[in-house]
Short mmCIF file of N, CA, C and O in Angstrom, two decimals:
data_model
loop_
_atom_site.label_atom_id
_atom_site.label_comp_id
_atom_site.label_asym_id
_atom_site.label_seq_id
_atom_site.Cartn_x
_atom_site.Cartn_y
_atom_site.Cartn_z
N MET O 50 171.03 35.75 80.86
CA MET O 50 172.34 36.37 80.96
C MET O 50 172.23 37.85 81.33
O MET O 50 172.97 38.33 82.17
N LYS O 51 171.29 38.53 80.71
CA LYS O 51 171.17 39.97 80.94
C LYS O 51 170.73 40.28 82.36
O LYS O 51 171.19 41.23 82.97
N LEU O 52 169.83 39.44 82.92
CA LEU O 52 169.35 39.66 84.28
C LEU O 52 170.49 39.53 85.30
O LEU O 52 170.59 40.33 86.22
N ILE O 53 171.34 38.56 85.12
CA ILE O 53 172.48 38.36 86.03
C ILE O 53 173.42 39.56 85.95
O ILE O 53 173.91 40.06 86.95
N PHE O 54 173.65 40.06 84.78
CA PHE O 54 174.55 41.19 84.57
C PHE O 54 174.01 42.45 85.24
O PHE O 54 174.75 43.21 85.85
N ILE O 55 172.70 42.67 85.15
CA ILE O 55 172.07 43.85 85.76
C ILE O 55 172.10 43.73 87.29
O ILE O 55 172.40 44.70 87.98
N ASN O 56 171.83 42.55 87.84
CA ASN O 56 171.81 42.36 89.29
C ASN O 56 173.19 42.54 89.91
O ASN O 56 173.29 42.88 91.08
N PHE O 57 174.24 42.34 89.17
CA PHE O 57 175.61 42.49 89.67
C PHE O 57 175.85 43.92 90.14
O PHE O 57 176.49 44.14 91.16
N PHE O 58 175.32 44.89 89.45
CA PHE O 58 175.53 46.29 89.81
C PHE O 58 174.60 46.76 90.93
O PHE O 58 174.87 47.74 91.59
N LYS O 59 173.49 46.06 91.14
CA LYS O 59 172.53 46.44 92.17
C LYS O 59 172.89 45.87 93.54
O LYS O 59 172.22 46.17 94.51
N LYS O 60 173.93 45.05 93.63
CA LYS O 60 174.31 44.42 94.89
C LYS O 60 174.71 45.49 95.90
O LYS O 60 175.51 46.38 95.61
N LYS O 61 174.14 45.39 97.12
CA LYS O 61 174.41 46.38 98.16
C LYS O 61 175.76 46.13 98.80
O LYS O 61 176.18 44.98 98.94
N LYS O 62 176.44 47.19 99.22
CA LYS O 62 177.72 47.06 99.91
C LYS O 62 177.48 46.52 101.31
O LYS O 62 176.45 46.81 101.92
N ASN O 63 178.42 45.76 101.81
CA ASN O 63 178.34 45.20 103.15
C ASN O 63 178.74 46.28 104.15
O ASN O 63 179.90 46.71 104.16
N ARG O 64 177.80 46.70 105.00
CA ARG O 64 178.09 47.75 105.98
C ARG O 64 178.62 47.12 107.26
O ARG O 64 177.96 46.31 107.89
N LYS O 65 179.82 47.47 107.61
CA LYS O 65 180.49 46.86 108.75
C LYS O 65 180.27 47.70 110.01
O LYS O 65 180.17 48.91 109.96
N GLY O 66 180.22 46.99 111.15
CA GLY O 66 180.10 47.66 112.44
C GLY O 66 178.73 48.24 112.70
O GLY O 66 178.61 49.27 113.36
N ARG O 67 177.66 47.59 112.21
CA ARG O 67 176.31 48.11 112.39
C ARG O 67 175.44 47.10 113.16
O ARG O 67 174.39 46.69 112.69
N GLY O 68 175.91 46.63 114.30
CA GLY O 68 175.11 45.76 115.15
C GLY O 68 175.45 44.28 114.98
O GLY O 68 176.00 43.87 113.97
N ILE O 69 175.05 43.50 115.99
CA ILE O 69 175.38 42.08 116.03
C ILE O 69 174.73 41.31 114.89
O ILE O 69 175.33 40.43 114.30
N SER O 70 173.48 41.63 114.59
CA SER O 70 172.72 40.84 113.61
C SER O 70 173.23 41.00 112.18
O SER O 70 172.87 40.23 111.31
N SER O 71 174.06 41.98 111.92
CA SER O 71 174.54 42.23 110.56
C SER O 71 175.67 41.29 110.14
O SER O 71 176.17 41.38 109.03
N GLU O 72 176.10 40.41 111.04
CA GLU O 72 177.19 39.46 110.82
C GLU O 72 178.57 40.11 110.74
O GLU O 72 179.58 39.44 110.73
N ASN O 73 178.61 41.40 110.63
CA ASN O 73 179.89 42.12 110.63
C ASN O 73 179.84 43.28 111.62
O ASN O 73 180.39 44.35 111.37
N GLY O 74 179.19 43.03 112.75
CA GLY O 74 179.10 44.06 113.78
C GLY O 74 180.25 43.97 114.76
O GLY O 74 181.08 43.09 114.69
N LYS O 75 180.29 44.89 115.70
CA LYS O 75 181.30 44.97 116.75
C LYS O 75 182.72 44.95 116.21
O LYS O 75 183.32 46.00 116.01
N THR O 76 183.28 43.78 115.92
CA THR O 76 184.67 43.71 115.48
C THR O 76 184.81 43.87 113.97
O THR O 76 185.92 43.89 113.44
N CYS O 77 183.72 43.96 113.26
CA CYS O 77 183.70 44.18 111.80
C CYS O 77 184.40 43.08 111.02
O CYS O 77 185.03 43.33 110.00
N GLY O 78 184.35 41.84 111.52
CA GLY O 78 184.94 40.72 110.82
C GLY O 78 186.44 40.61 110.96
O GLY O 78 187.08 39.83 110.27
N ARG O 79 187.02 41.37 111.89
CA ARG O 79 188.48 41.34 112.07
C ARG O 79 188.91 40.37 113.17
O ARG O 79 190.10 40.08 113.30
N GLY O 80 188.00 39.90 113.98
CA GLY O 80 188.36 39.02 115.10
C GLY O 80 188.74 39.84 116.32
O GLY O 80 188.69 41.06 116.31
N HIS O 81 189.12 39.16 117.38
CA HIS O 81 189.43 39.83 118.64
C HIS O 81 190.94 39.98 118.82
O HIS O 81 191.69 39.03 118.64
N LYS O 82 191.36 41.13 119.21
CA LYS O 82 192.76 41.46 119.54
C LYS O 82 193.74 41.06 118.44
O LYS O 82 193.36 40.67 117.36
N GLY O 83 194.98 41.18 118.73
CA GLY O 83 196.03 40.77 117.79
C GLY O 83 196.37 41.85 116.77
O GLY O 83 195.67 42.85 116.63
N GLN O 84 197.44 41.62 116.07
CA GLN O 84 197.97 42.60 115.13
C GLN O 84 197.03 42.87 113.97
O GLN O 84 196.89 44.00 113.52
N THR O 85 196.39 41.82 113.47
CA THR O 85 195.53 41.97 112.29
C THR O 85 194.25 42.73 112.58
O THR O 85 193.61 43.23 111.67
N SER O 86 193.87 42.82 113.85
CA SER O 86 192.63 43.51 114.20
C SER O 86 192.82 45.02 114.33
O SER O 86 191.86 45.78 114.36
N ARG O 87 194.04 45.46 114.42
CA ARG O 87 194.32 46.90 114.63
C ARG O 87 194.16 47.69 113.33
O ARG O 87 194.33 47.15 112.24
N SER O 88 193.90 48.98 113.50
CA SER O 88 193.81 49.83 112.31
C SER O 88 195.21 50.10 111.78
O SER O 88 196.17 50.14 112.54
N GLY O 89 195.32 50.27 110.47
CA GLY O 89 196.61 50.52 109.85
C GLY O 89 197.47 49.27 109.77
O GLY O 89 198.69 49.37 109.64
N TYR O 90 196.84 48.12 109.88
CA TYR O 90 197.57 46.84 109.84
C TYR O 90 198.19 46.64 108.47
O TYR O 90 197.52 46.64 107.46
N ASN O 91 199.50 46.49 108.45
CA ASN O 91 200.21 46.25 107.19
C ASN O 91 201.57 45.64 107.52
O ASN O 91 202.35 46.23 108.24
N ILE O 92 201.81 44.46 107.00
CA ILE O 92 203.10 43.80 107.22
C ILE O 92 203.74 43.60 105.86
O ILE O 92 203.05 43.21 104.91
N PRO O 93 205.06 43.86 105.71
CA PRO O 93 205.71 43.61 104.43
C PRO O 93 205.67 42.13 104.05
O PRO O 93 205.61 41.27 104.94
N ASN O 94 205.68 41.84 102.78
CA ASN O 94 205.56 40.46 102.29
C ASN O 94 206.66 39.54 102.79
O ASN O 94 206.44 38.36 102.99
N PHE O 95 207.86 40.07 102.99
CA PHE O 95 208.99 39.23 103.40
C PHE O 95 209.10 39.09 104.91
O PHE O 95 210.01 38.46 105.41
N PHE O 96 208.15 39.64 105.67
CA PHE O 96 208.19 39.56 107.14
C PHE O 96 207.91 38.14 107.60
O PHE O 96 206.98 37.49 107.12
N GLU O 97 208.75 37.62 108.53
CA GLU O 97 208.62 36.24 108.97
C GLU O 97 208.39 36.14 110.47
O GLU O 97 208.91 35.26 111.14
N GLY O 98 207.64 37.07 111.02
CA GLY O 98 207.26 37.01 112.43
C GLY O 98 208.40 37.26 113.39
O GLY O 98 208.43 36.69 114.47
N GLY O 99 209.35 38.07 113.04
CA GLY O 99 210.47 38.38 113.92
C GLY O 99 211.72 37.56 113.63
O GLY O 99 212.81 37.91 114.07
N GLN O 100 211.56 36.45 112.92
CA GLN O 100 212.71 35.65 112.51
C GLN O 100 213.48 36.43 111.46
O GLN O 100 212.89 37.15 110.68
N THR O 101 214.80 36.30 111.47
CA THR O 101 215.62 36.99 110.48
C THR O 101 215.19 36.56 109.09
O THR O 101 215.17 35.37 108.79
N ASN O 102 214.81 37.53 108.28
CA ASN O 102 214.22 37.18 106.98
C ASN O 102 215.22 36.60 106.01
O ASN O 102 216.44 36.71 106.18
N TYR O 103 214.69 35.96 105.00
CA TYR O 103 215.48 35.18 104.03
C TYR O 103 216.56 36.02 103.38
O TYR O 103 217.68 35.57 103.18
N PHE O 104 216.24 37.28 103.06
CA PHE O 104 217.19 38.13 102.34
C PHE O 104 218.39 38.49 103.19
O PHE O 104 219.49 38.67 102.69
N LYS O 105 218.21 38.58 104.49
CA LYS O 105 219.33 38.89 105.37
C LYS O 105 220.14 37.63 105.71
O LYS O 105 221.33 37.71 105.97
N ARG O 106 219.48 36.47 105.72
CA ARG O 106 220.17 35.22 106.07
C ARG O 106 221.11 34.76 104.98
O ARG O 106 222.18 34.25 105.24
N THR O 107 220.70 34.91 103.73
CA THR O 107 221.52 34.41 102.62
C THR O 107 222.65 35.39 102.31
O THR O 107 222.45 36.60 102.39
N PRO O 108 223.82 34.89 101.97
CA PRO O 108 224.94 35.78 101.66
C PRO O 108 224.73 36.51 100.34
O PRO O 108 224.00 36.04 99.47
N LYS O 109 225.38 37.65 100.24
CA LYS O 109 225.28 38.42 98.99
C LYS O 109 226.05 37.71 97.89
O LYS O 109 227.05 37.05 98.15
N LYS O 110 225.59 37.85 96.68
CA LYS O 110 226.27 37.22 95.55
C LYS O 110 227.54 37.98 95.22
O LYS O 110 227.56 39.20 95.21
N LYS O 111 228.59 37.23 94.98
CA LYS O 111 229.88 37.84 94.62
C LYS O 111 230.18 37.50 93.17
O LYS O 111 229.73 36.48 92.65
N LYS O 112 230.97 38.36 92.56
CA LYS O 112 231.36 38.11 91.17
C LYS O 112 232.33 36.93 91.13
O LYS O 112 233.26 36.85 91.93
N LYS O 113 232.10 36.03 90.21
CA LYS O 113 232.99 34.89 90.05
C LYS O 113 234.17 35.27 89.16
O LYS O 113 233.98 35.92 88.13
N LYS O 114 235.37 34.87 89.57
CA LYS O 114 236.55 35.14 88.76
C LYS O 114 236.61 34.13 87.62
O LYS O 114 236.38 32.94 87.82
N LYS O 115 236.90 34.62 86.46
CA LYS O 115 236.99 33.73 85.30
C LYS O 115 238.34 33.03 85.32
O LYS O 115 239.39 33.66 85.44
N LYS O 116 238.30 31.69 85.24
CA LYS O 116 239.53 30.91 85.20
C LYS O 116 240.02 30.84 83.76
O LYS O 116 239.23 30.68 82.83
N LYS O 117 241.32 30.98 83.60
CA LYS O 117 241.89 30.85 82.27
C LYS O 117 241.96 29.39 81.88
O LYS O 117 242.58 28.59 82.58
N LYS O 118 241.28 29.03 80.83
CA LYS O 118 241.26 27.65 80.38
C LYS O 118 242.30 27.46 79.28
O LYS O 118 242.44 28.29 78.40
N LYS O 119 243.00 26.36 79.39
CA LYS O 119 243.94 26.03 78.33
C LYS O 119 243.16 25.48 77.16
O LYS O 119 242.29 24.62 77.32
N LYS O 120 243.45 25.99 76.02
CA LYS O 120 242.73 25.55 74.83
C LYS O 120 243.32 24.23 74.34
O LYS O 120 244.43 24.19 73.82
N PHE O 121 242.59 23.18 74.57
CA PHE O 121 243.03 21.82 74.28
C PHE O 121 243.30 21.62 72.79
O PHE O 121 244.28 21.03 72.39
N PHE O 122 242.42 22.19 71.96
CA PHE O 122 242.56 22.00 70.52
C PHE O 122 243.77 22.72 69.96
O PHE O 122 244.43 22.23 69.06
N ASN O 123 244.09 23.87 70.51
CA ASN O 123 245.27 24.60 70.06
C ASN O 123 246.55 23.83 70.36
O ASN O 123 247.47 23.82 69.56
N ILE O 124 246.59 23.19 71.53
CA ILE O 124 247.76 22.42 71.91
C ILE O 124 247.95 21.23 70.96
O ILE O 124 249.05 20.97 70.49
N LEU O 125 246.88 20.54 70.64
CA LEU O 125 246.95 19.41 69.71
C LEU O 125 247.40 19.87 68.32
O LEU O 125 248.20 19.23 67.67
N TYR O 126 246.91 20.99 67.89
CA TYR O 126 247.23 21.51 66.56
C TYR O 126 248.72 21.86 66.47
O TYR O 126 249.38 21.58 65.48
N LYS O 127 249.24 22.49 67.56
CA LYS O 127 250.67 22.83 67.58
C LYS O 127 251.54 21.59 67.55
O LYS O 127 252.58 21.55 66.87
N ASN O 128 251.16 20.55 68.27
CA ASN O 128 251.92 19.30 68.29
C ASN O 128 251.98 18.64 66.90
O ASN O 128 252.97 18.07 66.51
N LYS O 129 250.89 18.75 66.14
CA LYS O 129 250.85 18.16 64.80
C LYS O 129 251.81 18.89 63.86
O LYS O 129 252.47 18.30 63.02
N ASN O 130 251.89 20.21 64.03
CA ASN O 130 252.77 20.99 63.19
C ASN O 130 254.24 20.69 63.45
O ASN O 130 255.07 20.76 62.57
N LEU O 131 254.54 20.38 64.72
CA LEU O 131 255.92 20.07 65.06
C LEU O 131 256.40 18.76 64.45
O LEU O 131 257.54 18.61 64.09
N ASN O 132 255.49 17.79 64.34
CA ASN O 132 255.86 16.49 63.80
C ASN O 132 256.08 16.61 62.35
O ASN O 132 256.40 16.60 61.43
#
């Protein structure tokens, strides 16, 4: 257990862009062209590739008006008193 724990900290960082043989040379593991390969690549989580996003498509929530309910038990109680 102790040997594994010590070796964890000795692991070398992967150096990107240092030749073909390093497995992360030239394109540094980003692939060729496209948005994800550019520097400063960052897309918001709700981005849907140009399609109108979910938040804009769905209507805004409106406050529901409370309907006045007739109290059924009160009506029955009043009828009993009349008899």
